[in-house]
Each structure stands twice: as C-alpha cells, then as structure tokens.
Coordinates of C-alpha atoms and ligand atoms in Angstrom, one line a residue:
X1 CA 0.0 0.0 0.0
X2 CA 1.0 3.2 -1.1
X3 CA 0.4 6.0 1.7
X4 CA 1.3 9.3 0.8
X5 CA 0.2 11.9 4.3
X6 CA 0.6 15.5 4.6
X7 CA 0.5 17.7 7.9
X8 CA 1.6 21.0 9.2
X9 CA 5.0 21.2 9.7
X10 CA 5.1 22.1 13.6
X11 CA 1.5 21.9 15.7
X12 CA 1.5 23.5 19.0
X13 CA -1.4 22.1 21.2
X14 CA -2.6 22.4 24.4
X15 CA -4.4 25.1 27.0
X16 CA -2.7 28.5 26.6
X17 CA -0.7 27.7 23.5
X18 CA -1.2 31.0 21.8
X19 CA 0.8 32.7 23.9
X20 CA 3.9 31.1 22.5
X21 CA 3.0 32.3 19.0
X22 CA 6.3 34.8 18.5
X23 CA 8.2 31.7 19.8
X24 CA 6.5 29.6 16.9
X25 CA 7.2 32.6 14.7
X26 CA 11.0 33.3 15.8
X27 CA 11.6 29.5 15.0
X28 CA 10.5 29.8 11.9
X29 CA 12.0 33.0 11.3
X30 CA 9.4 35.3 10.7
X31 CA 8.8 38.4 11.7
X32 CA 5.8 40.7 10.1
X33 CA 2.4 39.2 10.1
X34 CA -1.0 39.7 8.8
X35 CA -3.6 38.3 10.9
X36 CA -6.6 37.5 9.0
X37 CA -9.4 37.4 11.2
X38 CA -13.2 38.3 11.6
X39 CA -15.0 41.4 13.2
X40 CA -16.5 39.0 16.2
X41 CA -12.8 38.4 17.1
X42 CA -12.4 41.9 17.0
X43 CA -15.4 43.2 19.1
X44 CA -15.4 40.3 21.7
X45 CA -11.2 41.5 22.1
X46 CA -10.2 38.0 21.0
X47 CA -7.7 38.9 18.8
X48 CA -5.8 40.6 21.8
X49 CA -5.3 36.7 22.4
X50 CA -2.8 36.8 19.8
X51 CA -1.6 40.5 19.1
X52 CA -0.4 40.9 22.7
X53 CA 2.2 37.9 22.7
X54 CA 3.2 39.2 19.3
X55 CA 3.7 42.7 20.2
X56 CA 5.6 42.0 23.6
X57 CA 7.8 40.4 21.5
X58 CA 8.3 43.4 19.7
X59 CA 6.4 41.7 16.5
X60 CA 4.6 44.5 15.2
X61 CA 1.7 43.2 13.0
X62 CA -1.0 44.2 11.0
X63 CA -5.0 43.0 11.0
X64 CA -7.4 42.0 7.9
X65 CA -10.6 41.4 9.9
X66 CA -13.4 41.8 7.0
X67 CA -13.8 37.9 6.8
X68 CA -17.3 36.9 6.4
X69 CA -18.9 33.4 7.8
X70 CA -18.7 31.2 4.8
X71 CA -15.9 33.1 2.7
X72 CA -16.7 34.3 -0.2
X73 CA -14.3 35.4 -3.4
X74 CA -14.8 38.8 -3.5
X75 CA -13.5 39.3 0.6
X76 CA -10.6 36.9 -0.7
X77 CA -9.8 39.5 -3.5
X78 CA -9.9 41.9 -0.7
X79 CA -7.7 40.3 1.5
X80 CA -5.3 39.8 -1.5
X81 CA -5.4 43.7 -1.9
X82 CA -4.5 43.7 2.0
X83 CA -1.7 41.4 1.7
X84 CA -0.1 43.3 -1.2
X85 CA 0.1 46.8 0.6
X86 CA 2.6 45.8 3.1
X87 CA 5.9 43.9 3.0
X88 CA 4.1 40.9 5.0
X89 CA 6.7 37.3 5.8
X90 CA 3.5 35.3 6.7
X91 CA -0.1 34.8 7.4
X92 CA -2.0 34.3 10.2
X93 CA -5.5 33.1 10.1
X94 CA -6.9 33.3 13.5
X95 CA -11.0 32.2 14.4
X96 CA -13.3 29.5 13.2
X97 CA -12.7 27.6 9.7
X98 CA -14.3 31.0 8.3
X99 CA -11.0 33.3 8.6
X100 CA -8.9 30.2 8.5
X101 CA -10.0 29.0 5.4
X102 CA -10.1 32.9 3.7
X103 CA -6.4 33.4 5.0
X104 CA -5.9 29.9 3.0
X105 CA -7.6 31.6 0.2
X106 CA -6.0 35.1 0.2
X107 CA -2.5 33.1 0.3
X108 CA -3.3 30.5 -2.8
X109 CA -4.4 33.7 -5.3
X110 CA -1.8 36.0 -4.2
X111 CA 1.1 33.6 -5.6
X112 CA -1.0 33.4 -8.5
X113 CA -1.1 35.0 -11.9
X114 CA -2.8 38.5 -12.0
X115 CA -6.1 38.6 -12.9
X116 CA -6.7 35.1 -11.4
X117 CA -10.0 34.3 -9.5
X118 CA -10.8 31.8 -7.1
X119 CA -12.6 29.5 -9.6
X120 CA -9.2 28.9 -11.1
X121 CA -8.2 27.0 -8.4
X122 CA -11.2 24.6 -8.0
X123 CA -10.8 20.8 -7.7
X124 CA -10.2 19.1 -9.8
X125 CA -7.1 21.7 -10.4
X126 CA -4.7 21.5 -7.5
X127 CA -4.2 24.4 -5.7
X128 CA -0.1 23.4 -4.5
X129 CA 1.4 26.9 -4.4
X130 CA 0.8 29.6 -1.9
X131 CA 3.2 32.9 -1.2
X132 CA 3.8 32.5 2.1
X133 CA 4.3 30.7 5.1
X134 CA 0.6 30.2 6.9
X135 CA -0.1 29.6 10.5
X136 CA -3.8 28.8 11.6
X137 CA -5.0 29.6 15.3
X138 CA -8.3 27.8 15.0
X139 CA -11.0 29.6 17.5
X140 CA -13.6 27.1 17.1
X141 CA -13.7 23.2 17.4
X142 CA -14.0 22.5 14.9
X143 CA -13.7 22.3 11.5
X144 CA -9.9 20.8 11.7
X145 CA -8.9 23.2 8.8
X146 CA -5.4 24.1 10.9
X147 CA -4.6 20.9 9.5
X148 CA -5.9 20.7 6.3
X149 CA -5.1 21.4 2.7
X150 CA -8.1 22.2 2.1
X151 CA -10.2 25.7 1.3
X152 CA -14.0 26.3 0.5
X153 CA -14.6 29.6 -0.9
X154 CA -18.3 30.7 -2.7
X155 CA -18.3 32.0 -6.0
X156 CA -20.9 34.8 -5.7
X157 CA -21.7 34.8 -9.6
X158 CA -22.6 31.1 -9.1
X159 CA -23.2 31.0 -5.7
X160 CA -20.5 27.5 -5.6
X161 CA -19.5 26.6 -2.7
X162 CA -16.0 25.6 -4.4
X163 CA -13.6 23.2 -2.6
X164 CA -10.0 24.2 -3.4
X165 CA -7.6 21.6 -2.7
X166 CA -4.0 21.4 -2.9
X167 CA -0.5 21.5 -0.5
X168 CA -1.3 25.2 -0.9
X169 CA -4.1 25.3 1.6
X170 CA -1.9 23.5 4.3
X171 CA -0.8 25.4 6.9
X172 CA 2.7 25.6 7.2
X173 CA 2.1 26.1 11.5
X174 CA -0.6 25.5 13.6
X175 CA -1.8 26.6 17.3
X176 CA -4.0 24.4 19.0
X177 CA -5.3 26.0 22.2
X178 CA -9.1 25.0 23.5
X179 CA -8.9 28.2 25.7
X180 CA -9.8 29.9 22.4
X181 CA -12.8 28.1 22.1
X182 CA -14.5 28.6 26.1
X183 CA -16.0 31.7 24.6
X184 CA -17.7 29.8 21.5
X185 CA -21.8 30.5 21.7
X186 CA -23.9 27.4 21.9
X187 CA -25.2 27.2 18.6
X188 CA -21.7 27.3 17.0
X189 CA -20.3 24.9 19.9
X190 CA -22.7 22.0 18.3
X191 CA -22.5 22.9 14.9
X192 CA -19.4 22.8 14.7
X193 CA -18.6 20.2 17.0
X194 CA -21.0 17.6 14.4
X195 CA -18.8 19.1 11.8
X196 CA -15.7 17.5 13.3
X197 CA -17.4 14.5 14.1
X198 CA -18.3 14.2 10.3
X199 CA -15.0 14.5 9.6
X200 CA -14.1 11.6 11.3
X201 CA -16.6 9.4 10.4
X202 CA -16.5 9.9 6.3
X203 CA -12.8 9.6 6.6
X204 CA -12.9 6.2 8.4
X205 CA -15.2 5.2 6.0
X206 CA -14.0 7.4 2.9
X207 CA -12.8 4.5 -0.1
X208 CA -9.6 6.6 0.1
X209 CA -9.0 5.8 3.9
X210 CA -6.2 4.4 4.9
X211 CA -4.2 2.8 7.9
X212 CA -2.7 6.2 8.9
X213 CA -5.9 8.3 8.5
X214 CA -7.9 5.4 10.3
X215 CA -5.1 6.5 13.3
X216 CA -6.4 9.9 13.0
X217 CA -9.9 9.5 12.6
X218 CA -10.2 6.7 15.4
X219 CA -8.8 8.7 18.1
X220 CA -11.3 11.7 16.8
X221 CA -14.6 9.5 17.3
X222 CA -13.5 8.6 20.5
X223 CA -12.9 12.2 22.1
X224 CA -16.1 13.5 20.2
X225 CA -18.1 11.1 20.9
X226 CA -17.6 11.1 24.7
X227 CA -17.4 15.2 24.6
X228 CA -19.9 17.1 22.6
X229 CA -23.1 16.3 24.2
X230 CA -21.1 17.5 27.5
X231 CA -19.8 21.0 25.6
X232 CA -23.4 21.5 24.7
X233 CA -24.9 21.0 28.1
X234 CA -21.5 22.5 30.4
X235 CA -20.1 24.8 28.0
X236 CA -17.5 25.9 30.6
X237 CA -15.9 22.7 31.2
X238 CA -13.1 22.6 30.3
X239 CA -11.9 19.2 30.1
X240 CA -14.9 18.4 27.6
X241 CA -13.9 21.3 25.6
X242 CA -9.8 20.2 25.5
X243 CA -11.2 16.9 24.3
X244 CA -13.1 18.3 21.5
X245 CA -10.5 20.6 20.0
X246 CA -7.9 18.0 19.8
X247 CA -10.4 15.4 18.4
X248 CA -11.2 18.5 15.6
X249 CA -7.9 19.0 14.8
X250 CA -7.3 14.9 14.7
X251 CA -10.4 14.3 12.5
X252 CA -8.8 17.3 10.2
X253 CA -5.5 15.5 10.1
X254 CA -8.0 12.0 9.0
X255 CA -10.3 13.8 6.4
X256 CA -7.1 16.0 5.0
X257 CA -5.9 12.7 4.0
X258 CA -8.5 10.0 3.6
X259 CA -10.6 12.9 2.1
X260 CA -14.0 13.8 2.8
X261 CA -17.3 11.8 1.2
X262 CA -21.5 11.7 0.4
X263 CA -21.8 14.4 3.7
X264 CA -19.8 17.2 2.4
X265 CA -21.1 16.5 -1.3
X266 CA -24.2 17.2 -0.4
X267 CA -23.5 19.5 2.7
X268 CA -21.9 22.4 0.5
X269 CA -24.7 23.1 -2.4
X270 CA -27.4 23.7 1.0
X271 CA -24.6 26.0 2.4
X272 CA -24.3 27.8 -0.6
X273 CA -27.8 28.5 -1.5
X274 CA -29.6 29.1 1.7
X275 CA -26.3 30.4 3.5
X276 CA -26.8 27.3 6.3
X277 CA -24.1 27.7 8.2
X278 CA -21.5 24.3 7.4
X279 CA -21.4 22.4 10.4
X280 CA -25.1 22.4 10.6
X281 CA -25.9 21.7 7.4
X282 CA -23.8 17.9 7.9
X283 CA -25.6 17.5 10.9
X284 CA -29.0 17.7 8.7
X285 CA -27.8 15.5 6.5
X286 CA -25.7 12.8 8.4
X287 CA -28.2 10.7 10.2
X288 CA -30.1 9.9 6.3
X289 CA -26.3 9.9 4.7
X290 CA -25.0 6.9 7.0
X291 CA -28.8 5.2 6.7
X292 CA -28.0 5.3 3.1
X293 CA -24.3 4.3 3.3
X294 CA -25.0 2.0 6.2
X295 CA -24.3 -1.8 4.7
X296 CA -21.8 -0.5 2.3
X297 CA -19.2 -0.2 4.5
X298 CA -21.2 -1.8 8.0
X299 CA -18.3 -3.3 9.8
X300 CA -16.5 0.3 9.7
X301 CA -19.8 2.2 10.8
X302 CA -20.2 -0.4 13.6
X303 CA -17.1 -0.1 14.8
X304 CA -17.3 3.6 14.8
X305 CA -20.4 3.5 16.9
X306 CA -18.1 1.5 19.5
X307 CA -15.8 3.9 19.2
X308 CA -17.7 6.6 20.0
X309 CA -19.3 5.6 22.8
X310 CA -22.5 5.1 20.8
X311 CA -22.7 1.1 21.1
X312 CA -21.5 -1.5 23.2
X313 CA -18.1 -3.7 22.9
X314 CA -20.0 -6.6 22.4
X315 CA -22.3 -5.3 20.0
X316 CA -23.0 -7.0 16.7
X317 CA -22.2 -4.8 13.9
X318 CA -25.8 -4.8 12.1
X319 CA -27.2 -3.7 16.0
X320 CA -24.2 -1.3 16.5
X321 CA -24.7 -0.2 12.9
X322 CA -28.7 0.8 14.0
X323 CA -27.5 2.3 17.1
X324 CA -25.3 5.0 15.2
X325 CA -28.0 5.8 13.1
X326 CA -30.2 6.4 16.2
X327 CA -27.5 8.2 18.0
X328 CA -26.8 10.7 15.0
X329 CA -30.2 11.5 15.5
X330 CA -30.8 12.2 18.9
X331 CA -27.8 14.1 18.9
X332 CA -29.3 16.3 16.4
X333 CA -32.6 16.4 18.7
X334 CA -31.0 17.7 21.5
X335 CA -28.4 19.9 20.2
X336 CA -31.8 21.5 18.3
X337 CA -30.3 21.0 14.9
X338 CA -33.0 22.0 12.5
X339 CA -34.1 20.9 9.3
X340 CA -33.6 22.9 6.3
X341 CA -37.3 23.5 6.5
X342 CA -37.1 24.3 10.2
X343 CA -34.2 26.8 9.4
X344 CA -36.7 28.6 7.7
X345 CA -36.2 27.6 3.4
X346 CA -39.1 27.6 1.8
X347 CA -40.1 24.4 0.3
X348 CA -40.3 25.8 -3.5
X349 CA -37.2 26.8 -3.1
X350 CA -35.9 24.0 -1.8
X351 CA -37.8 22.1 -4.5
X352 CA -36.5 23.9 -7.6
X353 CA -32.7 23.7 -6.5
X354 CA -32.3 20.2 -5.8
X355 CA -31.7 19.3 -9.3
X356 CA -28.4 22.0 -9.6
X357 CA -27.7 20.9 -6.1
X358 CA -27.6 17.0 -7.1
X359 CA -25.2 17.9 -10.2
X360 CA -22.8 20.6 -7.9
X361 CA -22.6 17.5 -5.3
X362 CA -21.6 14.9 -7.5
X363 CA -19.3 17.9 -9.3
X364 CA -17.1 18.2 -5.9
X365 CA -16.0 14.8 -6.4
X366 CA -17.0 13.8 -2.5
X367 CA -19.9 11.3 -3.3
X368 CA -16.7 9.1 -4.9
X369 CA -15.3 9.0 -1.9
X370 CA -18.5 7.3 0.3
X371 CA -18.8 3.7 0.8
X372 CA -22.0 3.4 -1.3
X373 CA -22.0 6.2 -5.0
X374 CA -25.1 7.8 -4.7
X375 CA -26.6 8.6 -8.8
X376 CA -28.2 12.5 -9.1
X377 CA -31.5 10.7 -8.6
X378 CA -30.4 9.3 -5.1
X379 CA -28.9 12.3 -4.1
X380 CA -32.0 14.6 -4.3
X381 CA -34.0 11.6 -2.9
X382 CA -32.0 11.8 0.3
X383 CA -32.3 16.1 0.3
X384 CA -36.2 15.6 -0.1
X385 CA -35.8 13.0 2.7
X386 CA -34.4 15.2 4.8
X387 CA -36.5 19.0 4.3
Ligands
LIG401 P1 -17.0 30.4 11.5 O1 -15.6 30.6 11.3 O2 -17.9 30.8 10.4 O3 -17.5 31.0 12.8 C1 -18.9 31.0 13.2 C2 -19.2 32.2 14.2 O4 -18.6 31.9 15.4 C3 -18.6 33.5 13.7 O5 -19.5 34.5 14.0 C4 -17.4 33.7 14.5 O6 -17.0 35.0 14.7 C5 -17.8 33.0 15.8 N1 -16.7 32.5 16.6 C6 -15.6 31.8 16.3 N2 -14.8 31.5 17.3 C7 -15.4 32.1 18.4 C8 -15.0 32.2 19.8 N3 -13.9 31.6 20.2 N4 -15.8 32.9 20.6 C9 -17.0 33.5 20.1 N5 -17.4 33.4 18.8 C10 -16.6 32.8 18.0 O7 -17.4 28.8 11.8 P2 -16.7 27.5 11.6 O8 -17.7 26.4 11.6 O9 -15.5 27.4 12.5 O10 -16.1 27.5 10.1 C11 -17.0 27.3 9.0 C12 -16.2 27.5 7.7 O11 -15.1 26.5 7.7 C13 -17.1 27.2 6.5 O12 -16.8 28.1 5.5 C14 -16.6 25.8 6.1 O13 -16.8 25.6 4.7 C15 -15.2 25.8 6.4 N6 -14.6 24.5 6.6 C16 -13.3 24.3 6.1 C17 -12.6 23.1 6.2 C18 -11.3 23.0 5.7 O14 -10.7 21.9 5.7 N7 -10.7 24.0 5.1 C19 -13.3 22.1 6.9 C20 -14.6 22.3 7.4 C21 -15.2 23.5 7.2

C-alpha cells in the first residue's frame, strides 16, 4: 500500500498555546504578520489573544478582519489587496474555519497569476502553491482546517461553494489551544462540534481511507463522541472542551488525508444557497447519509459506533450499525439541529434547486469518496428525505 500523508509542519497544542505564537514565529523565522481574522474576534477583544504575545515580543503586525462566515471570493480579492500593501513574511488566520480558510484563500491567489480568481483554483485543479508561510489559530472546534489542505470559498456569480484543494491550503504552522474556544456560543459549539465529528466518520469510511488516516480519525470519534453532548450541556468545562478541539484538529489530520465523502457533497450546495451555516448543514444530512451508506461499509460504521461511545463492545455490527443511526439523531434532537425547512427555506425553493444541487454535489467529487456512489436521482432523494 502506497500511503502518501501530509500535515503542518510544527503543531503546537494544548491550554494557553497562543501565547507562545512569537516563539513559533522566531523559529520559523518570521517576523511581520498579517492576521486574517473576523469582526466577532475583533469586538469580543479576542484577537488581543494573539496580538499581545506578538507585540511583547516586539512583532509588530497588521490585521485584515473583514472575513465573512462562509468566505466568499470577493473578501478573498480583498484580503489579496491587503496582503499586497505591506511587506508581510506570513499569514495568520486566527477564528473559526471562516477566517482560517479565507487566510488559505488570500494566500493560494496572491502567488497566482494576475487577474486570477478563485474559480481557477477549484478541484479538480490543484491548488499546491501559496506565497507564504501560513499559520492557523483555530477559534472554534472545529472544523480541523489548521490541518488541512483544504479551502472552501463561494463563487458569488454562481453561488458554488467551491472546494480548493492542494499543498497550498496547508498550513505551514498550527496553534491548538481549547482556551480559544471557552467563549464559542452554543449554537456554533454543536455545529461545529458535528462538523468534526463528520470529519471523522466519512474519513474512516471514505474508499480513500487508509491505515494512517484510520489512526487519525479513530482517536477523533472517540474524544467527540464522549465530549460534545457535555460541551453543549456545560459549556464551561473545560476538560470536555480540551477533548473536542484535539479530536477537531485529529479528524482534520484524517479527512485531509482520507478525504471527505456523500456528507460534504451534499453539505456544501445547502450552504451555498440558503447560507446554512457548514457544520449544521452535515448535521442535517448525516443521520439519512449513514442510513444510506450503512451496509456498504457496516463493519466500519459499527465499529465507529463503539468507538464513540455510541454502542456497546459486544455489540453485533448490524445492532451497532442501527444504534449509530439512532445516535446521529438524537444528537441532532438535542443539540436542536434543524431541518432545512425548520431553518426557515421555503419548500419551493428548496424544490426547484435540488436538481443544480444533485449535479454541484456529484461535481465536488465527495460522493466518490462514500462507501456506497449515490446517482443525481439518489442524491435529491436523500435532500427531499431530509427537508
Ligand atoms: P465560522 O468561522 O464561520 O465562525 C462562526 C461564528 O462563530 C462566527 O460568527 C465567529 O465570529 C464566531 N466565533 C468563532 N470563534 C469564536 C469564539 N472563540 N468565541 C466566540 N465566537 C466565535 O465557523 P466554523 O464552523 O468554524 O467555520 C466554518 C467554515 O469552515 C465554512 O466556511 C466551512 O466551509 C469551512 N470548513 C473548512 C474546512 C477546511 O478543511 N478548510 C473544513 C470544514 C469546514
């Protein structure tokens, strides 16, 4: 077996972390930074998290924070603009996967050719060159994508949800610290919280998975799974939250790898058109997604199900397979995950997209990746399933 794995070059994890950013940065000799970042961060005094180690290490360093949730191309061209009016060594993305990923995005087009867009870099082309050295200081827990090389970016002229893949979106750093996340609202605690759990799951059953991925995404289901009810219900605890952003990060370094699958296909194309926030849009869709995918890949569901505390040793796999299922569920029950119709989209709306949705899912190239290919027909089955 051929395993080819890719991770940030230095990860520094654990409570408090951020405070040794200038160390991070002195070792890897750099010394001007843009932090790429969001208003929230700004407001709430966040960012102070990060620009106060810098600056008593005399690291003077300059802010972008005009990232939106759910980055689009046009705040990526301004970012770009950003980065180009000052003599800037590296990057920092600081916040959820939102900033993160637009700090990925500003990095990938500003090594590029002028007058390229983001489109340009869309899979299937890969996106392997950035300009500079990139350090992500993820806020949330999370969408894993301090580890990733992986970006998602809208087109607003075709409102895609793009994936942009390549060694270009990999941070070259990353700062791990769960005290970021303490101040993380509840809604965005569970949503993204099922995201990472997604990520874990589709990797360990992804067709690309492999032995060192599995490593990854094993150790994620098991800290998730035991954690995120208890970061929903004690958001202050600490010990829950510690768990969750390591399993994050770990299911990033499993889905960056084994890729994502049916979930994420289908996941983005809501996202894009009815601006459902990512983490809850796989929660809508991944108690249906693993009914669908369930005996295509049952031993690997079941054992996730152990794994995550969701069924018992001992359990067969077709009974720890069903308990999964229920527990996917009843997750999304009481961490009040709506349906699409419950989020408030309209049914005819709903309706008349699914076919463009079923063809931009299949498009990605995620559905490959699932145990079971869903066929356009199948795919808008499962999003009338779920409405
Ligand atoms: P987000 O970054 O959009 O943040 C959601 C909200 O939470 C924002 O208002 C933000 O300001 C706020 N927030 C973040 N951290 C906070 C904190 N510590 N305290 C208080 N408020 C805080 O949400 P997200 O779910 O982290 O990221 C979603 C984005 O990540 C999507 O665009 C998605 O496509 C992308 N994503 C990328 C990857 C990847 O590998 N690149 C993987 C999964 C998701």
């Amino acid at each position: 077996m051929d395993i080819g794995f890719f991770a940030p070059r230095h990860m520094d994890i654990g409570g408090g972390a951020v405070v040794r950013i200038a160390a991070m940065l002195g070792r890897l000799g750099l010394s001007r930074p843009l932090i790429v970042t969001d208003p929230v961060m700004v407001k709430l005094g966040l960012v102070r998290r990060i620009t106060d180690p810098l600056e008593a290490a005399g690291i003077v360093c300059a802010i972008f924070s005009d990232t939106v949730p759910e980055p689009v191309d046009t705040v990526v061209e301004a970012g770009v603009a950003a980065a180009r009016g000052g003599a800037f060594d590296c990057l920092i993305g600081f916040g959820g996967g939102s900033p993160i990923d637009t700090a990925k995005a500003i990095n990938i087009l500003l090594a590029a050719e002028p007058g390229a867009r983001m489109r340009d870099f869309k899979v299937p082309v890969a996106a392997d060159t950035a300009a500079l050295p990139l350090i992500a200081v993820p806020t949330t827990a999370g969408t894993g994508s301090e580890a990733t090389r992986f970006t998602v970016i809208t087109d607003t002229q075709t409102d895609e949800k793009m994936l942009i893949a390549g060694l270009g979106a990999l941070p070259l750093a990353a700062v791990v610290d769960y005290e970021l996340t303490m101040s993380v609202p509840p809604r965005t605690t569970a949503d993204t919280g099922i995201d990472a759990f997604t990520h874990a799951l589709e990797a360990y059953v992804s067709r690309r998975a492999n032995p060192v991925s599995d490593a990854y995404a094993r150790s994620a289901m098991r800290l998730i799974g035991a954690n995120l009810r208890k970061v929903w219900q004690t958001p202050q605890d600490r010990e829950a939250r510690e768990a969750m952003m390591l399993g994050a990060t770990l299911a990033g370094l499993a889905f960056s790898n084994a890729s994502v699958a049916l979930v994420h296909g289908m996941s983005r194309p809501i996202g894009a058109h009815f601006h459902v926030p990512h983490g809850m849009s796989n929660a809508m869709l991944l108690p249906a997604v693993t009914r669908y995918s369930l005996n295509a890949a049952l031993p690997r569901y079941a054992e996730s199900a152990r794994l995550a505390g969701f069924a018992r040793a001992d359990d067969a796999d077709q009974l720890a397979g069903a308990r999964l299922i229920e527990a996917l569920a009843a997750i999304n029950a009481e961490l009040e995950v709506p349906t699409p119709q419950g989020f408030g989209v309209a049914r005819a709306d709903w309706d008349a997209l699914l076919p463009k949705m079923a063809e931009q899912a299949l498009a990605s190239g995620s559905p490959g990746n699932n145990p079971a290919v869903p066929d356009a027909a199948e795919i808008v089955r499962i999003y009338e399933e779920i409405f």
